[in-house]
Amino acid sequence: MAAVVALAFVFLFVLPISSCVRALSSNYYDHTCPQLESIVASSVKKAMSNDETVPAALLRMHFHDCFIRGCDASVLLNSKVKNKAEKDGPPNISLHAFYVIDGAKKALEASCPGVVSCADILALAARDAVFLSGGPTWDVPKGRKDGRISLATETRQLPAPTFNISQLQQNFGQRGLSDENLVALSGGHTLGFSHCSSFQNRIHNFNATLEVDPTMQPSFVARLRSVCPAHNKVKNAGSPLDSTNFVFDNAYYKLLLQGKSIFSSDQALLTNPKTKALVSKFASSQNAFEKAFVDSMIKMSSLTGGNEIRLDCRVVR
């Protein structure tokens, strides 16, 4: 995902997906750590008060965690001398806000030591990021365990911003996620920002005969080309993923129908009758989008893979 602050990605190279569905429960910590949710929410709120990009970062981090070996907090692990971890794989270089999870973990270890997994903290933080950005809230099923394996090479399993609809359907389908899940989770692009490298292919040298992607609205292309020239040298240049990129709403779908999407993978949703109908449905109804998004987040975050409780989210002991 080149450098994108939301749900970003790189080319799929089919590798075995080591994840399963573990029995999770919304009241898993009711007796062992009843203050869990308030501690995590406090950590997210504090971070958001200082950095408005935190919600998009946490949502993207959770997505990237779950798509590799299930939701096992492997994305949080640091690289070692002989092992380059997921967070240092090309699609994850721009992930940030790890300190939010660290802060929550530190507070939880002081309150209920050795009880709460880093994977559950990340799942809760992603939910809180959505809610605190004006989106829906939901009961997060809990009981995930943390994994010990984190490999940068496996980030090739993440969906790329250049994917077509067949590649997207295959990628999500391998994880038991439907077309509705695909379209709803793509709505996570309502939060965040993309660096030029992730959509340069649409606005410069699109193909042998066209300079730009003809599905894009001309004035929108002109704006993107002004901030991302062909030989861009500005490291952090890019564009918000929608017009209200700090608010969780359905503007992403409305803009997509107007030819104002950022990624090729966004536009790809309009190339299949079923996914196009879902885009139209979510564009016309925020409630329909929010319901589908919540259902899809619960389904995605139920992919589990670890087997321990990590005391330090960044290090395997």
Coordinates of C-alpha atoms in Angstrom, one line a residue, residues 2-317:
A2 CA 2.6 2.1 -0.9
A3 CA 2.3 4.9 1.7
V4 CA -1.4 5.3 2.5
V5 CA -3.0 6.2 5.7
A6 CA -6.1 4.1 5.6
L7 CA -6.9 0.8 4.2
A8 CA -3.9 0.4 1.8
F9 CA -2.3 -2.5 0.1
V10 CA 0.2 -4.4 -2.3
F11 CA 0.0 -7.1 -4.9
L12 CA -1.5 -10.4 -3.8
F13 CA 0.9 -13.3 -3.9
V14 CA -1.1 -16.3 -2.7
L15 CA 0.2 -17.7 0.5
P16 CA -1.5 -19.9 3.1
I17 CA -3.7 -17.8 5.4
S18 CA -3.1 -19.1 8.8
S19 CA -6.2 -18.1 10.7
C20 CA -9.2 -19.6 12.2
V21 CA -12.4 -18.6 13.9
R22 CA -11.9 -18.8 17.7
A23 CA -14.9 -18.6 20.0
L24 CA -15.1 -15.0 21.0
S25 CA -17.4 -13.3 23.5
S26 CA -18.4 -9.7 24.1
N27 CA -18.2 -10.3 27.9
Y28 CA -14.9 -12.1 27.8
Y29 CA -13.2 -9.8 30.3
D30 CA -16.2 -8.8 32.4
H31 CA -14.8 -10.4 35.5
T32 CA -11.0 -10.4 34.8
C33 CA -10.7 -6.8 33.5
P34 CA -13.9 -4.9 33.7
Q35 CA -12.2 -1.5 33.1
L36 CA -10.8 -2.7 29.8
E37 CA -13.0 -0.7 27.4
S38 CA -12.8 2.6 29.3
I39 CA -9.0 2.3 29.4
V40 CA -8.7 1.7 25.6
A41 CA -11.2 4.5 24.8
S42 CA -9.3 6.9 27.0
S43 CA -6.0 6.1 25.2
V44 CA -7.7 6.7 21.8
K45 CA -9.4 9.9 22.9
K46 CA -6.1 11.3 24.3
A47 CA -4.3 10.5 21.0
M48 CA -7.0 12.0 18.9
S49 CA -6.9 15.3 20.8
N50 CA -3.3 15.7 19.6
D51 CA -3.4 14.1 16.2
E52 CA -6.5 14.0 14.0
T53 CA -5.0 11.3 11.8
V54 CA -5.1 8.7 14.6
P55 CA -8.5 7.2 13.8
A56 CA -7.6 6.4 10.2
A57 CA -4.3 4.9 11.4
L58 CA -5.9 2.6 13.9
L59 CA -8.6 1.4 11.6
R60 CA -6.0 0.6 8.9
M61 CA -3.7 -1.0 11.4
H62 CA -6.5 -3.4 12.5
F63 CA -7.4 -4.2 8.9
H64 CA -3.8 -5.0 8.1
D65 CA -3.4 -7.1 11.2
C66 CA -6.5 -9.3 10.5
F67 CA -5.6 -9.9 6.8
I68 CA -2.4 -11.6 7.7
R69 CA -2.6 -14.7 10.0
G70 CA -5.8 -13.4 11.5
C71 CA -6.2 -10.7 14.1
D72 CA -3.3 -11.7 16.3
A73 CA -1.4 -8.3 16.8
S74 CA 1.5 -9.6 14.6
V75 CA 1.4 -6.1 12.9
L76 CA 2.6 -4.6 16.2
L77 CA 5.8 -6.7 16.5
N78 CA 9.1 -5.0 15.9
S79 CA 11.6 -6.4 13.4
K80 CA 14.7 -8.2 14.7
V81 CA 18.2 -8.5 13.3
K82 CA 17.3 -11.8 11.5
N83 CA 13.6 -11.1 10.9
K84 CA 11.9 -8.2 9.1
A85 CA 8.4 -7.9 10.6
E86 CA 5.1 -7.0 9.0
K87 CA 5.2 -3.4 10.1
D88 CA 8.4 -2.9 7.9
G89 CA 6.8 -4.5 4.8
P90 CA 6.2 -2.1 1.9
P91 CA 2.4 -1.7 2.5
N92 CA 2.9 -1.0 6.2
I93 CA 5.8 1.5 6.1
S94 CA 3.3 4.4 6.7
L95 CA 1.4 2.7 9.5
H96 CA 1.6 4.9 12.6
A97 CA 0.0 5.5 16.0
F98 CA 1.4 2.3 17.6
Y99 CA 1.9 4.4 20.7
V100 CA -1.9 4.4 21.2
I101 CA -1.9 0.6 21.7
D102 CA 1.3 0.8 23.8
G103 CA -0.3 3.4 26.1
A104 CA -3.5 1.3 26.6
K105 CA -1.4 -1.9 27.1
K106 CA 0.7 -0.2 29.8
A107 CA -2.4 1.0 31.7
L108 CA -4.0 -2.4 31.4
E109 CA -0.9 -4.2 32.7
A110 CA -1.0 -1.9 35.7
S111 CA -4.8 -2.6 36.2
C112 CA -5.1 -6.3 35.3
P113 CA -1.7 -7.7 34.5
G114 CA -1.3 -10.5 32.0
V115 CA -5.0 -10.7 31.1
V116 CA -5.7 -8.7 27.9
S117 CA -4.2 -9.5 24.6
C118 CA -2.8 -6.9 22.3
A119 CA -5.0 -8.2 19.5
D120 CA -8.1 -7.3 21.6
I121 CA -6.8 -3.9 22.4
L122 CA -6.3 -3.2 18.7
A123 CA -9.8 -4.4 17.8
L124 CA -11.3 -2.2 20.5
A125 CA -9.2 0.8 19.5
A126 CA -10.3 0.5 15.9
R127 CA -14.0 0.4 17.0
D128 CA -13.4 3.5 19.2
A129 CA -11.6 5.3 16.3
V130 CA -14.7 4.9 14.2
F131 CA -17.2 5.9 16.9
L132 CA -15.2 9.0 18.0
S133 CA -15.1 10.1 14.3
G134 CA -18.9 10.2 14.2
G135 CA -19.5 6.6 13.1
P136 CA -21.3 3.7 14.7
T137 CA -20.3 1.8 17.8
W138 CA -20.7 -2.0 18.4
D139 CA -20.0 -4.7 20.9
V140 CA -16.6 -6.1 20.0
P141 CA -16.3 -9.9 20.6
K142 CA -13.2 -10.5 22.6
G143 CA -10.9 -13.3 23.5
R144 CA -8.3 -13.1 20.7
K145 CA -4.7 -14.2 21.4
D146 CA -1.5 -12.8 20.3
G147 CA 0.8 -14.4 17.7
R148 CA 4.5 -14.8 17.7
I149 CA 5.2 -14.8 13.9
S150 CA 5.5 -11.5 11.9
L151 CA 7.0 -11.6 8.4
A152 CA 7.3 -8.6 6.1
T153 CA 7.1 -10.9 3.1
E154 CA 3.5 -11.9 4.1
T155 CA 2.3 -8.3 3.6
R156 CA 2.1 -9.3 -0.1
Q157 CA -1.2 -10.9 1.0
L158 CA -2.8 -7.4 1.5
P159 CA -5.1 -6.1 -1.2
A160 CA -3.4 -3.5 -3.4
P161 CA -4.8 0.0 -4.4
T162 CA -4.3 -1.2 -8.1
F163 CA -6.5 -4.3 -7.7
N164 CA -9.3 -5.0 -10.1
I165 CA -12.6 -6.4 -8.9
S166 CA -11.7 -10.1 -9.5
Q167 CA -8.5 -9.7 -7.5
L168 CA -10.4 -7.9 -4.7
Q169 CA -13.1 -10.6 -4.6
Q170 CA -10.5 -13.4 -4.5
N171 CA -8.5 -11.6 -1.7
F172 CA -11.5 -11.1 0.5
G173 CA -13.1 -14.4 -0.4
Q174 CA -10.0 -16.3 0.8
R175 CA -10.8 -14.8 4.2
G176 CA -14.5 -15.8 4.1
L177 CA -15.6 -12.2 3.4
S178 CA -18.4 -11.6 0.9
D179 CA -18.9 -8.9 -1.8
E180 CA -21.0 -6.9 0.8
N181 CA -18.1 -7.2 3.2
L182 CA -15.7 -6.0 0.5
V183 CA -17.8 -2.9 -0.4
A184 CA -18.6 -2.1 3.3
L185 CA -15.0 -2.4 4.5
S186 CA -13.8 -0.3 1.5
G187 CA -15.9 2.4 3.1
G188 CA -13.2 2.7 5.7
H189 CA -11.6 4.9 3.1
T190 CA -13.9 7.6 4.4
L191 CA -11.1 8.2 6.9
G192 CA -7.6 8.9 5.9
F193 CA -5.1 10.2 3.4
S194 CA -3.1 8.6 0.5
H195 CA 0.3 9.5 -0.7
C196 CA 0.8 10.1 -4.4
S197 CA 2.5 6.8 -5.1
S198 CA -0.7 4.9 -4.5
F199 CA -2.7 6.6 -7.2
Q200 CA -0.1 7.9 -9.5
N201 CA -1.0 5.2 -12.0
R202 CA -4.4 6.8 -12.6
I203 CA -3.3 10.4 -13.2
H204 CA -0.1 10.0 -15.2
N205 CA 0.6 7.6 -18.1
F206 CA -2.6 5.6 -17.4
N207 CA -2.0 3.4 -20.5
A208 CA -0.4 3.5 -23.9
T209 CA -3.1 5.8 -25.3
L210 CA -4.5 7.7 -22.4
E211 CA -2.7 10.0 -19.9
V212 CA -5.3 9.7 -17.2
D213 CA -8.0 7.2 -16.1
P214 CA -11.1 8.2 -18.2
T215 CA -13.4 7.2 -15.3
M216 CA -12.2 10.1 -13.2
Q217 CA -13.9 13.4 -13.1
P218 CA -11.7 15.9 -15.1
S219 CA -11.6 18.7 -12.5
F220 CA -10.8 16.1 -9.8
V221 CA -7.9 14.8 -11.9
A222 CA -6.6 18.3 -12.3
R223 CA -6.6 18.9 -8.6
L224 CA -4.7 15.6 -8.0
R225 CA -2.2 16.3 -10.7
S226 CA -1.5 19.7 -9.1
V227 CA -0.5 18.1 -5.9
C228 CA 1.1 15.0 -7.4
P229 CA 3.0 16.0 -10.6
A230 CA 4.5 13.3 -12.8
H231 CA 7.9 13.5 -11.1
N232 CA 6.8 14.4 -7.6
K233 CA 9.6 15.0 -5.1
V234 CA 7.6 16.0 -2.1
K235 CA 7.7 13.0 0.3
N236 CA 4.3 13.6 2.0
A237 CA 2.3 14.9 -1.0
G238 CA -1.0 13.3 -1.5
S239 CA -4.8 13.6 -1.1
P240 CA -7.5 12.9 1.5
L241 CA -9.4 9.8 0.7
D242 CA -12.7 11.7 0.7
S243 CA -14.0 15.2 1.2
T244 CA -14.7 14.7 4.9
N245 CA -11.6 12.6 5.7
F246 CA -11.8 13.1 9.5
V247 CA -15.5 12.2 9.7
F248 CA -16.9 8.7 9.4
D249 CA -19.7 9.0 6.9
N250 CA -20.8 7.7 3.5
A251 CA -19.2 10.5 1.4
Y252 CA -16.7 8.0 0.0
Y253 CA -19.5 6.2 -1.9
K254 CA -21.1 9.4 -3.1
L255 CA -17.7 10.6 -4.5
L256 CA -17.1 7.2 -6.0
L257 CA -20.3 7.5 -8.1
Q258 CA -19.1 11.0 -9.2
G259 CA -15.8 9.8 -10.6
K260 CA -13.9 11.1 -7.6
S261 CA -12.3 8.0 -6.1
I262 CA -8.6 7.9 -5.3
F263 CA -7.6 4.3 -5.9
S264 CA -8.1 2.0 -8.9
S265 CA -9.4 -0.5 -6.4
D266 CA -12.1 2.0 -5.4
Q267 CA -13.2 2.5 -9.0
A268 CA -13.1 -1.3 -9.5
L269 CA -16.2 -1.6 -7.2
L270 CA -18.2 0.0 -10.0
T271 CA -17.2 -2.6 -12.6
N272 CA -19.3 -5.5 -11.2
P273 CA -23.1 -5.2 -11.1
K274 CA -23.4 -6.6 -7.5
T275 CA -20.7 -4.4 -6.0
K276 CA -21.9 -1.4 -8.0
A277 CA -25.4 -1.8 -6.6
L278 CA -24.0 -1.9 -3.1
V279 CA -22.0 1.3 -3.7
S280 CA -25.3 3.0 -4.8
K281 CA -27.1 1.6 -1.7
F282 CA -24.5 2.9 0.7
A283 CA -24.3 6.2 -1.1
S284 CA -28.0 6.7 -0.6
S285 CA -28.2 5.5 3.0
Q286 CA -25.8 6.2 5.7
N287 CA -27.7 3.7 8.0
A288 CA -27.4 0.9 5.5
F289 CA -23.6 1.6 5.2
E290 CA -23.1 1.7 9.0
K291 CA -25.0 -1.6 9.5
A292 CA -23.1 -3.4 6.8
F293 CA -19.8 -1.9 8.1
V294 CA -20.4 -3.1 11.7
D295 CA -21.4 -6.6 10.5
S296 CA -18.3 -6.7 8.3
M297 CA -15.9 -5.5 11.0
I298 CA -17.2 -8.1 13.4
K299 CA -16.8 -10.8 10.8
M300 CA -13.3 -9.7 9.8
S301 CA -12.1 -9.3 13.3
S302 CA -13.3 -12.8 14.2
L303 CA -10.5 -14.2 12.2
T304 CA -8.0 -15.2 14.9
G305 CA -4.6 -16.8 14.9
G306 CA -2.5 -16.3 18.1
N307 CA -2.1 -18.4 21.2
E308 CA -0.6 -16.2 23.9
I309 CA -1.0 -13.0 25.8
R310 CA 1.9 -10.7 25.0
L311 CA 3.1 -8.5 27.9
D312 CA 4.8 -6.0 25.5
C313 CA 2.8 -5.6 22.3
R314 CA 6.0 -5.0 20.3
V315 CA 8.1 -7.8 21.5
V316 CA 7.9 -11.6 21.8
R317 CA 9.5 -12.9 25.0

